[in-house]
Each structure stands twice: as structure tokens, then as C-alpha cells.
């Protein structure tokens, strides 16, 4: 399988080169040349398969030119050592809990897959790769954890000073080894700007092999399609139309879900739920794509004004607005609505959702007003404890701290404070 650039100017590359480069030389996102549907028998018998077998079948075509079967099996065994339960919250409404991994947000699976792939590729290459990544909170922890101790790979994480939660900061600053953290005097947009500038900086690119670890990278993005298959396996026996509501920021997760549909999984409809950063909901109303600067909300992992993966979604639906509209609905919700949903779920349904999951729940309920017989699944993308003070204040209850979080609470934070691009560049060149 080769990967082409959505800007159509760069040459096709292997999976390996797409992962190492991150983005094509023409600045386009890489996309698989083909998506071959899985045989009907796979879906007929999916409930008899383990998660690792499902993952092997689903990912094989995308990576098999560069990764042997034994290597793929080893990666999947390392990556999928926790559960992805579907928990029913009310009749025809269920939460797909993606927060049972080491950093308790759904990015763990993509980060572990990419770390394993890069580790493998740099072992056969002996060229060291530097992963440079900006985070608004969850990506940093998942990437730090996934890449810890991977030989031949160095990781540098940029995060905005004062804008990530204490738990999130601990997750990305306390590990050491091949992981470094730069605390930027600025916003998430400033961090992202520094990363983008680095990828255009000839002097840096000559000195090192730089790649990114956000969902632009195919190795971070594609494995997320597994969540939808794992959910399908659990709800198939309901024999209802299945719809997914995905709380969306950069739209990588929902885009991977649409790839699962292209693989042949029966899904009736997708809902992209956002906070007030409503670029895509507005596009679905007007047909005009008008990106905006991001604004801060209580679901901060979705504070994105120009979602990088939306172009992949449009491509999956032939860049045709009518086909897209038949398959995808998108709605935006305010922080007030989000908190009311969290309160309602806790008080009436005894379910504690985090702010991102609550946005997904709201999107689902809105769509189900006119499609009441469907079986709806919203993705619960982070453990409520990661947004401790908002959740505790909203539902007026105390949360227990899970072992994964307790582990980092007493470790010393280590970071370098920077405020300019040149300080970051000097760090990259001298470390
Ligand atoms: C990253 C993240 C999202 C958004 O996912 P995208 O793939 O960027 O749309 C939603 N919820 C949480 C908790 C996240 O960390």
C-alpha cells in the first residue's frame, strides 16, 4: 500500500516514509491509495474475534508492505492491553469508554502505535528521529507515555504555560529519558506555530529527521478506526441502525471511524459534535468553510478553529457536499449546555461523563430527536478525573483518583521555559 498527498503534487510514498515524514513535501496530508473492504464473513463473525485479531485484520492492508506479520502482532499485543467497554447510559444511548489506557485519554492507542512503528523503522535505519509535538493537554501525555524508552527516537513536547491541567502537565513532564518538555510562554496556537515553523526550517531539517505526532501522521490517525470496530462487536446483537457521535477537535478520530465504515462496517450515520469552535457545524449548514482562531472552552482538547483532518473527511466522500451531508451531521454546543448534560447524566442516569464525552452525548441526543429508533454510541474520550475541578464542581461529587494518575502525582516536573522560536531551535540543535 502506498500513500499519496492530498495536495497531489508530491510523489507517492511507502507507509514507512509517510510515518517518518509526517506531512508530504507539498504540505499535503498523506492518504492511503486504496481502502479495500474486509470480507463480509469478518463482520458476520466479529464477536468471535479478540480485539487483537480484529486489529490485525483491519490494519494489515495499510502497513503490510513495511511491517511483517510477526512485527504487527507484537505491536498490537503491546498496544491493546486494556479494554474499550460500551456502557449503556439510557435506552438506545451508550458510551464507548476510550479512557482505560495508561494516560486515560483515547490518544493512547494512536500514540503507542506510532511509537512502535517509528521504533521499528529507526532500528532498521540507524538514523535517529526527533518527534516534535505541540499539545493543548492530552496529546503530550499520550505521546510521552507511548514513546518512553523507544530507542532511536527523541521526543520534544511544547505546551502552553498555565493552560494545561496540573495532571496533564505531570503526565508530560515527569517521565525523563528520551522525553523533553518545553513550557512555552504563550497559547496553544503559539506552540503549534513554532512546530509548523520548524518543519519549514531548512537548517533544522538538514541537521535532523523531524516528524510530528499529531493526527496528521497516518500512524497516529489510522489505528483509531479500531475503536469503532470494537464498539460494533459489542452492540451488533442489538440489530438496530448504529450511529456514532464523536466529540471532535482536529477530526482525526471521526475520520478514522469513517474509514472503518469504508472497510464495510455497518454504520448508519456519523455525528461530529463540537464545542463553540464551530467551523465544521457552520460548514455543514452553509457549505462555506471559514476557519477561525480557536477559543477556550471547558472541553479544551477540542479548541480547534481549523481542524486539520476535515480535508480527509471531504476526500472520503468524494469532495461532494450532498454525499457528505447524507452521512455526517455536525452540531456545536456551549459550555453551559455541556455542564447541564453532565449534571443530567449524573443525577438521572448515574453516569459521570467528562466535558468532551458530554458534548458527544448532546450531539447524539440532538440527532436522535428525529431518528429515535437508532442505537447511538457517543465516544467518551477522556476519564472525568483528567478534568477534575470542572467535573467535581459540575456534578458536586468527589472522584476517586485512579492508579495511573496517582503514579504521577508525586513526581518532580522537569521542563525548560521558553518564549521564542529561536530558544526552541537552540534546544533542538544542542540536545
Ligand atoms: C484529542 C481529543 C479530542 C478530539 O479528537 P480529534 O481526533 O482531534 O477530533 C476529544 N476529546 C479528547 C479528550 C481529546 O483528547
CSV table of C-alpha atoms and ligand atoms in Angstrom, one decimal:
chain,number,residue,atom,x,y,z
A,1,UNK,CA,0.0,0.0,0.0
A,2,UNK,CA,1.3,3.4,-1.0
A,3,UNK,CA,0.2,6.8,0.4
A,4,UNK,CA,-0.4,9.9,-1.7
A,5,UNK,CA,-0.5,13.5,-0.7
A,6,UNK,CA,-4.0,15.2,-0.8
A,7,UNK,CA,-2.3,18.2,-2.5
A,8,UNK,CA,-1.5,15.8,-5.3
A,9,UNK,CA,1.9,17.3,-6.1
A,10,UNK,CA,4.3,15.1,-4.1
A,11,UNK,CA,5.2,11.6,-5.2
A,12,UNK,CA,3.6,8.5,-3.5
A,13,UNK,CA,5.5,7.0,-0.6
A,14,UNK,CA,5.5,3.9,1.5
A,15,UNK,CA,3.8,3.6,4.9
A,16,UNK,CA,7.2,3.9,6.5
A,17,UNK,CA,8.1,7.1,4.7
A,18,UNK,CA,4.7,8.6,5.4
A,19,UNK,CA,5.2,7.9,9.1
A,20,UNK,CA,8.8,9.3,9.2
A,21,UNK,CA,7.9,12.4,7.2
A,22,UNK,CA,4.6,13.1,8.9
A,23,UNK,CA,3.5,15.5,6.2
A,24,UNK,CA,4.2,15.4,2.4
A,25,UNK,CA,6.8,17.8,0.9
A,26,UNK,CA,3.9,19.7,-0.9
A,27,UNK,CA,2.4,20.2,2.7
A,28,UNK,CA,-0.5,17.9,1.9
A,29,UNK,CA,-1.8,15.1,4.3
A,30,UNK,CA,-1.0,11.6,3.3
A,31,UNK,CA,-3.9,9.3,2.4
A,32,UNK,CA,-3.9,5.5,1.6
A,33,UNK,CA,-4.0,4.7,-2.0
A,34,UNK,CA,-6.9,2.3,-1.6
A,35,UNK,CA,-9.3,1.1,1.2
A,36,UNK,CA,-10.3,-2.4,0.4
A,37,UNK,CA,-13.4,-3.6,2.2
A,38,UNK,CA,-13.0,-6.5,4.6
A,39,UNK,CA,-14.9,-9.7,3.7
A,40,UNK,CA,-18.5,-10.0,4.9
A,41,UNK,CA,-17.5,-13.0,6.9
A,42,UNK,CA,-15.3,-10.8,9.1
A,43,UNK,CA,-18.3,-8.8,10.2
A,44,UNK,CA,-20.6,-11.8,10.4
A,45,UNK,CA,-18.2,-13.4,13.0
A,46,UNK,CA,-16.6,-10.3,14.6
A,47,UNK,CA,-18.0,-11.2,18.0
A,48,UNK,CA,-15.9,-14.4,18.0
A,49,UNK,CA,-12.6,-12.5,17.4
A,50,UNK,CA,-10.3,-11.0,20.1
A,51,UNK,CA,-9.5,-7.3,19.8
A,52,UNK,CA,-6.0,-8.2,18.6
A,53,UNK,CA,-7.4,-10.4,15.8
A,54,UNK,CA,-9.8,-7.6,14.8
A,55,UNK,CA,-7.0,-5.1,14.7
A,56,UNK,CA,-4.7,-7.4,12.7
A,57,UNK,CA,-7.3,-7.9,10.0
A,58,UNK,CA,-8.2,-4.2,9.9
A,59,UNK,CA,-4.8,-2.7,9.8
A,60,UNK,CA,-2.9,-5.4,7.7
A,61,UNK,CA,-3.6,-3.8,4.3
A,62,UNK,CA,-2.3,-0.4,5.4
A,63,UNK,CA,1.1,-1.5,6.8
A,64,UNK,CA,1.9,-4.9,5.5
A,65,UNK,CA,4.4,-3.7,2.8
A,66,UNK,CA,6.6,-2.3,5.6
A,67,UNK,CA,5.9,-4.4,8.7
A,68,UNK,CA,6.0,-8.1,8.9
A,69,UNK,CA,3.0,-10.1,10.3
A,70,UNK,CA,5.0,-11.1,13.4
A,71,UNK,CA,6.0,-7.4,14.0
A,72,UNK,CA,2.4,-6.2,13.5
A,73,UNK,CA,1.2,-8.8,16.0
A,74,UNK,CA,3.8,-7.8,18.6
A,75,UNK,CA,2.8,-4.1,18.2
A,76,UNK,CA,-0.9,-4.9,18.6
A,77,UNK,CA,-0.2,-7.0,21.7
A,78,UNK,CA,1.7,-4.1,23.3
A,79,UNK,CA,-0.9,-1.5,22.2
A,80,UNK,CA,-4.2,-3.2,23.1
A,81,UNK,CA,-3.6,-4.4,26.7
A,82,UNK,CA,-6.7,-2.6,28.1
A,83,UNK,CA,-10.5,-2.6,27.5
A,84,UNK,CA,-12.8,-0.5,25.4
A,85,UNK,CA,-16.2,-1.1,27.0
A,86,UNK,CA,-19.6,0.1,25.6
A,87,UNK,CA,-21.6,1.2,28.7
A,88,UNK,CA,-25.3,1.8,28.3
A,89,UNK,CA,-26.3,5.1,29.8
A,90,UNK,CA,-30.0,5.1,28.8
A,91,UNK,CA,-32.2,3.3,26.3
A,92,UNK,CA,-30.6,3.4,22.9
A,93,UNK,CA,-27.7,5.5,24.2
A,94,UNK,CA,-24.3,4.1,25.1
A,95,UNK,CA,-20.9,5.5,26.0
A,96,UNK,CA,-17.8,3.9,24.3
A,97,UNK,CA,-15.2,4.4,27.0
A,98,UNK,CA,-11.8,5.0,25.5
A,99,UNK,CA,-10.1,6.1,28.7
A,100,UNK,CA,-8.9,2.9,30.2
A,101,UNK,CA,-5.3,3.2,28.8
A,102,UNK,CA,-2.2,4.4,30.6
A,103,UNK,CA,-2.9,8.2,30.3
A,104,UNK,CA,-6.7,7.8,30.4
A,105,UNK,CA,-7.5,9.6,27.1
A,106,UNK,CA,-8.2,8.0,23.7
A,107,UNK,CA,-4.9,9.2,22.2
A,108,UNK,CA,-3.0,6.3,23.9
A,109,UNK,CA,-3.7,3.8,21.1
A,110,UNK,CA,-2.6,6.1,18.3
A,111,UNK,CA,0.5,7.3,20.2
A,112,UNK,CA,1.5,3.7,21.1
A,113,UNK,CA,1.1,2.5,17.5
A,114,UNK,CA,3.1,5.4,16.1
A,115,UNK,CA,5.8,4.9,18.7
A,116,UNK,CA,6.1,1.2,18.0
A,117,UNK,CA,6.3,1.9,14.2
A,118,UNK,CA,8.9,4.6,14.5
A,119,UNK,CA,10.9,2.4,16.9
A,120,UNK,CA,10.9,-0.4,14.4
A,121,UNK,CA,11.8,1.9,11.4
A,122,UNK,CA,14.7,3.6,13.2
A,123,UNK,CA,16.1,0.3,14.3
A,124,UNK,CA,16.5,-0.8,10.7
A,125,UNK,CA,17.7,2.6,9.7
A,126,UNK,CA,20.1,3.7,12.4
A,127,UNK,CA,19.0,7.3,11.8
A,128,UNK,CA,17.6,9.0,14.9
A,129,UNK,CA,14.2,10.6,14.6
A,130,UNK,CA,13.0,13.6,16.6
A,131,UNK,CA,9.3,13.8,17.3
A,132,UNK,CA,8.2,17.4,17.8
A,133,UNK,CA,4.7,17.9,19.1
A,134,UNK,CA,2.5,20.7,20.4
A,135,UNK,CA,-0.2,19.9,22.9
A,136,UNK,CA,-3.2,21.6,24.4
A,137,UNK,CA,-3.2,18.8,27.0
A,138,UNK,CA,-3.9,15.2,26.2
A,139,UNK,CA,-1.6,14.6,23.2
A,140,UNK,CA,1.5,15.4,25.2
A,141,UNK,CA,0.9,12.8,27.9
A,142,UNK,CA,-0.1,10.1,25.5
A,143,UNK,CA,2.9,10.7,23.3
A,144,UNK,CA,5.3,10.9,26.2
A,145,UNK,CA,4.0,7.6,27.6
A,146,UNK,CA,3.9,5.9,24.2
A,147,UNK,CA,7.4,6.9,23.2
A,148,UNK,CA,9.1,6.5,26.6
A,149,UNK,CA,12.3,4.4,26.2
A,150,UNK,CA,11.8,3.8,22.4
A,151,UNK,CA,15.3,3.6,21.0
A,152,UNK,CA,16.4,5.9,18.2
A,153,UNK,CA,13.5,8.3,18.9
A,154,UNK,CA,13.7,11.6,20.8
A,155,UNK,CA,10.5,13.4,21.8
A,156,UNK,CA,10.2,17.2,22.4
A,157,UNK,CA,6.8,18.4,23.6
A,158,UNK,CA,5.7,22.0,23.6
A,159,UNK,CA,2.9,23.0,25.9
A,160,UNK,CA,1.3,26.4,26.8
A,161,UNK,CA,2.2,27.7,30.3
A,162,UNK,CA,-0.8,27.8,32.6
A,163,UNK,CA,-3.2,26.4,30.1
A,164,UNK,CA,-3.0,22.6,30.7
A,165,UNK,CA,-4.3,21.0,33.9
A,166,UNK,CA,-1.9,20.0,36.7
A,167,UNK,CA,-2.5,16.3,36.0
A,168,UNK,CA,-1.8,16.8,32.3
A,169,UNK,CA,1.4,18.7,33.0
A,170,UNK,CA,2.6,16.0,35.3
A,171,UNK,CA,2.0,13.4,32.6
A,172,UNK,CA,4.2,15.1,30.1
A,173,UNK,CA,7.0,16.5,32.4
A,174,UNK,CA,7.8,13.7,34.8
A,175,UNK,CA,9.0,10.8,32.7
A,176,UNK,CA,12.5,11.8,31.6
A,177,UNK,CA,14.7,9.5,29.5
A,178,UNK,CA,14.1,10.4,25.8
A,179,UNK,CA,11.2,12.8,26.6
A,180,UNK,CA,11.7,16.5,27.0
A,181,UNK,CA,9.1,19.2,27.7
A,182,UNK,CA,9.3,22.9,26.7
A,183,UNK,CA,6.9,25.1,28.6
A,184,UNK,CA,6.0,28.0,26.3
A,185,UNK,CA,5.1,31.4,27.5
A,186,UNK,CA,2.1,31.7,25.1
A,187,UNK,CA,-1.0,29.9,23.9
A,188,UNK,CA,-1.5,26.5,22.2
A,189,UNK,CA,-1.7,28.4,18.9
A,190,UNK,CA,1.8,29.8,19.6
A,191,UNK,CA,3.1,26.3,20.3
A,192,UNK,CA,1.6,25.0,17.1
A,193,UNK,CA,3.1,27.9,15.2
A,194,UNK,CA,6.6,27.1,16.5
A,195,UNK,CA,6.2,23.4,15.4
A,196,UNK,CA,5.0,24.5,11.9
A,197,UNK,CA,7.9,26.9,11.5
A,198,UNK,CA,10.3,24.1,12.5
A,199,UNK,CA,9.0,21.9,9.7
A,200,UNK,CA,9.9,24.7,7.2
A,201,UNK,CA,13.3,25.5,8.7
A,202,UNK,CA,16.0,24.2,6.3
A,203,UNK,CA,18.8,24.4,8.8
A,204,UNK,CA,16.8,22.2,11.3
A,205,UNK,CA,15.7,19.8,8.6
A,206,UNK,CA,19.3,19.4,7.4
A,207,UNK,CA,20.5,18.7,11.0
A,208,UNK,CA,17.9,16.1,12.0
A,209,UNK,CA,15.0,13.9,10.9
A,210,UNK,CA,11.9,15.7,12.3
A,211,UNK,CA,8.4,14.3,12.4
A,212,UNK,CA,5.2,15.2,14.2
A,213,UNK,CA,3.0,13.1,16.4
A,214,UNK,CA,-0.4,14.6,16.0
A,215,UNK,CA,-3.2,13.1,14.0
A,216,UNK,CA,-1.8,14.4,10.7
A,217,UNK,CA,0.6,11.5,11.0
A,218,UNK,CA,-1.0,8.4,9.4
A,219,UNK,CA,0.3,6.1,12.2
A,220,UNK,CA,-1.4,8.2,14.9
A,221,UNK,CA,-4.6,8.6,12.8
A,222,UNK,CA,-5.5,5.3,11.2
A,223,UNK,CA,-5.4,2.9,14.3
A,224,UNK,CA,-8.2,4.9,15.8
A,225,UNK,CA,-10.6,3.1,13.4
A,226,UNK,CA,-10.3,0.1,15.7
A,227,UNK,CA,-12.5,1.8,18.4
A,228,UNK,CA,-15.4,1.7,16.0
A,229,UNK,CA,-14.9,-2.0,15.3
A,230,UNK,CA,-14.5,-2.8,19.0
A,231,UNK,CA,-17.8,-1.0,19.6
A,232,UNK,CA,-19.6,-2.7,16.7
A,233,UNK,CA,-18.5,-6.1,18.1
A,234,UNK,CA,-20.3,-5.2,21.4
A,235,UNK,CA,-23.6,-3.8,20.0
A,236,UNK,CA,-24.1,-5.9,16.9
A,237,UNK,CA,-26.6,-8.1,18.5
A,238,UNK,CA,-29.0,-5.2,19.1
A,239,UNK,CA,-29.9,-5.4,15.4
A,240,UNK,CA,-30.5,-1.7,15.1
A,241,UNK,CA,-29.2,1.1,12.9
A,242,UNK,CA,-25.9,2.1,14.6
A,243,UNK,CA,-24.9,5.8,14.8
A,244,UNK,CA,-21.8,7.2,16.3
A,245,UNK,CA,-21.4,10.7,17.9
A,246,UNK,CA,-17.8,11.8,18.1
A,247,UNK,CA,-16.6,14.8,20.2
A,248,UNK,CA,-14.3,16.4,17.6
A,249,UNK,CA,-11.4,18.9,17.6
A,250,UNK,CA,-9.0,18.1,14.8
A,251,UNK,CA,-11.5,15.5,13.4
A,252,UNK,CA,-8.9,12.7,13.3
A,253,UNK,CA,-11.0,10.3,15.4
A,254,UNK,CA,-14.2,10.7,13.5
A,255,UNK,CA,-12.3,10.5,10.2
A,256,UNK,CA,-10.9,7.1,11.3
A,257,UNK,CA,-14.5,6.0,12.1
A,258,UNK,CA,-15.4,6.8,8.5
A,259,UNK,CA,-12.5,4.6,7.3
A,260,UNK,CA,-14.0,1.8,9.4
A,261,UNK,CA,-17.3,2.3,7.5
A,262,UNK,CA,-15.4,2.1,4.2
A,263,UNK,CA,-13.9,-1.2,5.4
A,264,UNK,CA,-17.5,-2.4,5.4
A,265,UNK,CA,-18.7,-1.9,9.0
A,266,UNK,CA,-22.5,-1.2,9.0
A,267,UNK,CA,-22.9,2.4,10.3
A,268,UNK,CA,-26.0,4.4,9.5
A,269,UNK,CA,-24.7,7.9,10.3
A,270,UNK,CA,-21.9,9.9,12.0
A,271,UNK,CA,-22.3,12.9,14.2
A,272,UNK,CA,-19.4,15.3,14.7
A,273,UNK,CA,-20.1,17.2,18.0
A,274,UNK,CA,-18.1,20.3,18.8
A,275,UNK,CA,-17.9,23.0,21.4
A,276,UNK,CA,-18.3,26.6,20.4
A,277,UNK,CA,-15.4,26.2,18.0
A,278,UNK,CA,-18.0,25.5,15.3
A,279,UNK,CA,-16.1,25.7,11.9
A,280,UNK,CA,-17.5,22.4,10.7
A,281,UNK,CA,-21.1,22.7,12.0
A,282,UNK,CA,-21.2,26.1,10.2
A,283,UNK,CA,-19.8,24.5,7.1
A,284,UNK,CA,-22.5,21.7,7.2
A,285,UNK,CA,-25.1,24.5,7.4
A,286,UNK,CA,-23.8,26.9,4.7
A,287,UNK,CA,-21.3,24.9,2.6
A,288,UNK,CA,-18.7,27.6,3.3
A,289,UNK,CA,-15.5,26.6,5.1
A,290,UNK,CA,-14.4,29.5,7.2
A,291,UNK,CA,-11.6,28.7,9.7
A,292,UNK,CA,-11.3,30.9,12.8
A,293,UNK,CA,-8.8,31.3,15.6
A,294,UNK,CA,-9.6,28.9,18.4
A,295,UNK,CA,-11.4,30.0,21.6
A,296,UNK,CA,-11.1,28.4,25.0
A,297,UNK,CA,-13.8,26.1,26.5
A,298,UNK,CA,-14.1,23.5,29.2
A,299,UNK,CA,-13.6,20.8,26.6
A,300,UNK,CA,-10.1,22.1,25.8
A,301,UNK,CA,-8.9,19.2,23.7
A,302,UNK,CA,-11.4,20.3,21.1
A,303,UNK,CA,-10.5,24.0,21.0
A,304,UNK,CA,-9.6,23.9,17.3
A,305,UNK,CA,-10.6,26.5,14.8
A,306,UNK,CA,-9.2,24.9,11.6
A,307,UNK,CA,-9.5,21.1,12.0
A,308,UNK,CA,-6.6,19.5,10.1
A,309,UNK,CA,-8.3,16.2,9.3
A,310,UNK,CA,-11.5,17.7,7.8
A,311,UNK,CA,-9.9,17.6,4.4
A,312,UNK,CA,-9.5,13.9,4.7
A,313,UNK,CA,-13.2,13.5,5.5
A,314,UNK,CA,-14.3,15.5,2.5
A,315,UNK,CA,-12.0,13.4,0.4
A,316,UNK,CA,-13.6,10.2,1.7
A,317,UNK,CA,-16.9,11.5,0.5
A,318,UNK,CA,-15.6,12.4,-3.0
A,319,UNK,CA,-15.5,16.1,-2.1
A,320,UNK,CA,-19.2,16.1,-2.7
A,321,UNK,CA,-21.3,18.1,-0.2
A,322,UNK,CA,-24.5,16.1,-0.8
A,323,UNK,CA,-22.9,12.8,-0.2
A,324,UNK,CA,-21.1,14.2,2.9
A,325,UNK,CA,-24.4,15.6,4.3
A,326,UNK,CA,-26.2,12.2,3.9
A,327,UNK,CA,-23.5,10.6,6.1
A,328,UNK,CA,-22.5,13.2,8.5
A,329,UNK,CA,-24.3,15.8,10.8
A,330,UNK,CA,-22.5,18.3,12.9
A,331,UNK,CA,-23.6,20.3,15.9
A,332,UNK,CA,-22.0,22.8,18.3
A,333,UNK,CA,-22.7,23.2,22.0
A,334,UNK,CA,-21.8,25.8,24.6
A,335,UNK,CA,-20.1,25.2,27.9
A,336,UNK,CA,-23.4,25.8,29.7
A,337,UNK,CA,-25.2,23.1,27.6
A,338,UNK,CA,-22.2,20.8,28.3
A,339,UNK,CA,-22.4,21.3,32.0
A,340,UNK,CA,-26.2,20.7,32.0
A,341,UNK,CA,-25.6,17.4,30.1
A,342,UNK,CA,-23.0,16.3,32.7
A,343,UNK,CA,-25.4,17.1,35.6
A,344,UNK,CA,-28.3,15.4,33.8
A,345,UNK,CA,-26.3,12.2,33.2
A,346,UNK,CA,-25.0,12.1,36.7
A,347,UNK,CA,-28.3,12.9,38.5
A,348,UNK,CA,-30.7,10.9,36.3
A,349,UNK,CA,-28.5,8.2,34.9
A,350,UNK,CA,-25.7,7.8,37.5
A,351,UNK,CA,-23.1,8.2,34.8
A,352,UNK,CA,-20.2,10.6,35.2
A,353,UNK,CA,-19.0,12.0,31.8
A,354,UNK,CA,-16.1,14.3,31.2
A,355,UNK,CA,-16.8,17.5,29.2
A,356,UNK,CA,-15.8,16.0,25.9
A,357,UNK,CA,-18.0,12.9,26.3
A,358,UNK,CA,-20.8,15.2,27.3
A,359,UNK,CA,-20.5,17.2,24.0
A,360,UNK,CA,-20.7,13.8,22.2
A,361,UNK,CA,-23.8,12.9,24.2
A,362,UNK,CA,-25.5,16.2,23.3
A,363,UNK,CA,-24.8,15.6,19.6
A,364,UNK,CA,-26.3,12.2,19.8
A,365,UNK,CA,-29.5,13.3,21.5
A,366,UNK,CA,-30.0,16.1,19.0
A,367,UNK,CA,-29.8,13.7,16.1
A,368,UNK,CA,-31.9,11.1,17.8
A,369,UNK,CA,-34.8,13.6,18.2
A,370,UNK,CA,-35.7,12.7,14.6
A,371,UNK,CA,-34.1,9.2,14.5
A,372,UNK,CA,-35.4,7.7,17.8
A,373,UNK,CA,-35.1,4.1,16.8
A,374,UNK,CA,-31.3,4.1,16.1
A,375,UNK,CA,-28.8,2.7,18.6
A,376,UNK,CA,-26.5,5.6,19.4
A,377,UNK,CA,-22.9,5.4,20.7
A,378,UNK,CA,-21.1,8.5,21.9
A,379,UNK,CA,-17.3,8.3,22.4
A,380,UNK,CA,-16.2,9.1,25.9
A,381,UNK,CA,-12.7,10.3,25.0
A,382,UNK,CA,-11.2,11.1,28.4
A,383,UNK,CA,-11.6,9.9,32.0
A,384,UNK,CA,-13.5,12.5,34.0
A,385,UNK,CA,-10.6,12.7,36.5
A,386,UNK,CA,-8.5,14.4,33.8
A,387,UNK,CA,-10.8,17.4,34.2
A,388,UNK,CA,-11.1,17.0,37.9
A,389,UNK,CA,-12.1,20.5,39.1
A,390,UNK,CA,-14.7,21.1,36.3
A,391,UNK,CA,-16.3,17.7,36.8
A,392,UNK,CA,-16.3,17.9,40.6
A,393,UNK,CA,-17.8,21.4,40.6
A,394,UNK,CA,-20.4,20.5,38.0
A,395,UNK,CA,-21.7,17.3,39.5
A,396,UNK,CA,-20.9,18.1,43.1
A,397,UNK,CA,-19.2,14.9,44.0
A,398,UNK,CA,-15.7,13.7,44.7
A,399,UNK,CA,-13.9,11.5,42.2
A,400,UNK,CA,-11.5,8.7,43.2
A,401,UNK,CA,-8.0,9.1,41.7
A,402,UNK,CA,-7.1,6.0,39.6
A,403,UNK,CA,-3.7,4.3,39.9
A,404,UNK,CA,-2.5,5.6,36.5
A,405,UNK,CA,-2.9,9.2,37.7
A,406,UNK,CA,-1.8,8.6,41.3
A,407,UNK,CA,1.5,7.4,39.9
A,408,UNK,CA,2.5,10.8,38.5
A,409,UNK,CA,1.1,13.0,41.3
A,410,UNK,CA,4.3,13.0,43.4
A,411,UNK,CA,6.9,13.0,40.7
A,412,UNK,CA,9.0,16.1,40.0
A,413,UNK,CA,8.1,18.2,37.0
A,414,UNK,CA,11.0,18.8,34.6
A,415,UNK,CA,10.7,21.3,31.8
A,416,UNK,CA,12.6,24.2,30.1
A,417,UNK,CA,10.8,27.5,30.0
A,418,UNK,CA,11.0,29.2,26.6
A,419,UNK,CA,9.2,32.1,24.9
A,420,UNK,CA,10.7,32.4,21.4
A,421,UNK,CA,11.1,30.2,18.3
A,422,UNK,CA,14.9,30.6,18.5
A,423,UNK,CA,15.0,29.2,22.0
A,424,UNK,CA,13.2,26.1,20.8
A,425,UNK,CA,15.5,25.8,17.8
A,426,UNK,CA,18.6,26.1,20.0
A,427,UNK,CA,17.3,23.4,22.3
A,428,UNK,CA,16.7,21.1,19.3
A,429,UNK,CA,20.1,21.7,17.8
A,430,UNK,CA,22.0,21.3,21.1
A,431,UNK,CA,20.3,18.3,22.8
B,1,LIG,C1,-7.9,14.9,21.2
B,1,LIG,C2,-9.2,14.9,21.9
B,1,LIG,C3,-10.5,15.0,21.3
B,1,LIG,C4,-10.6,15.4,19.8
B,1,LIG,O1,-10.2,14.4,18.9
B,1,LIG,P1,-9.9,14.7,17.4
B,1,LIG,O2,-9.4,13.5,16.8
B,1,LIG,O3,-8.8,15.8,17.4
B,1,LIG,O4,-11.1,15.2,16.8
B,1,LIG,C5,-11.6,14.8,22.0
B,1,LIG,N1,-11.6,14.5,23.3
B,1,LIG,C6,-10.4,14.4,24.0
B,1,LIG,C7,-10.5,14.1,25.4
B,1,LIG,C8,-9.2,14.5,23.3
B,1,LIG,O5,-8.1,14.4,24.0
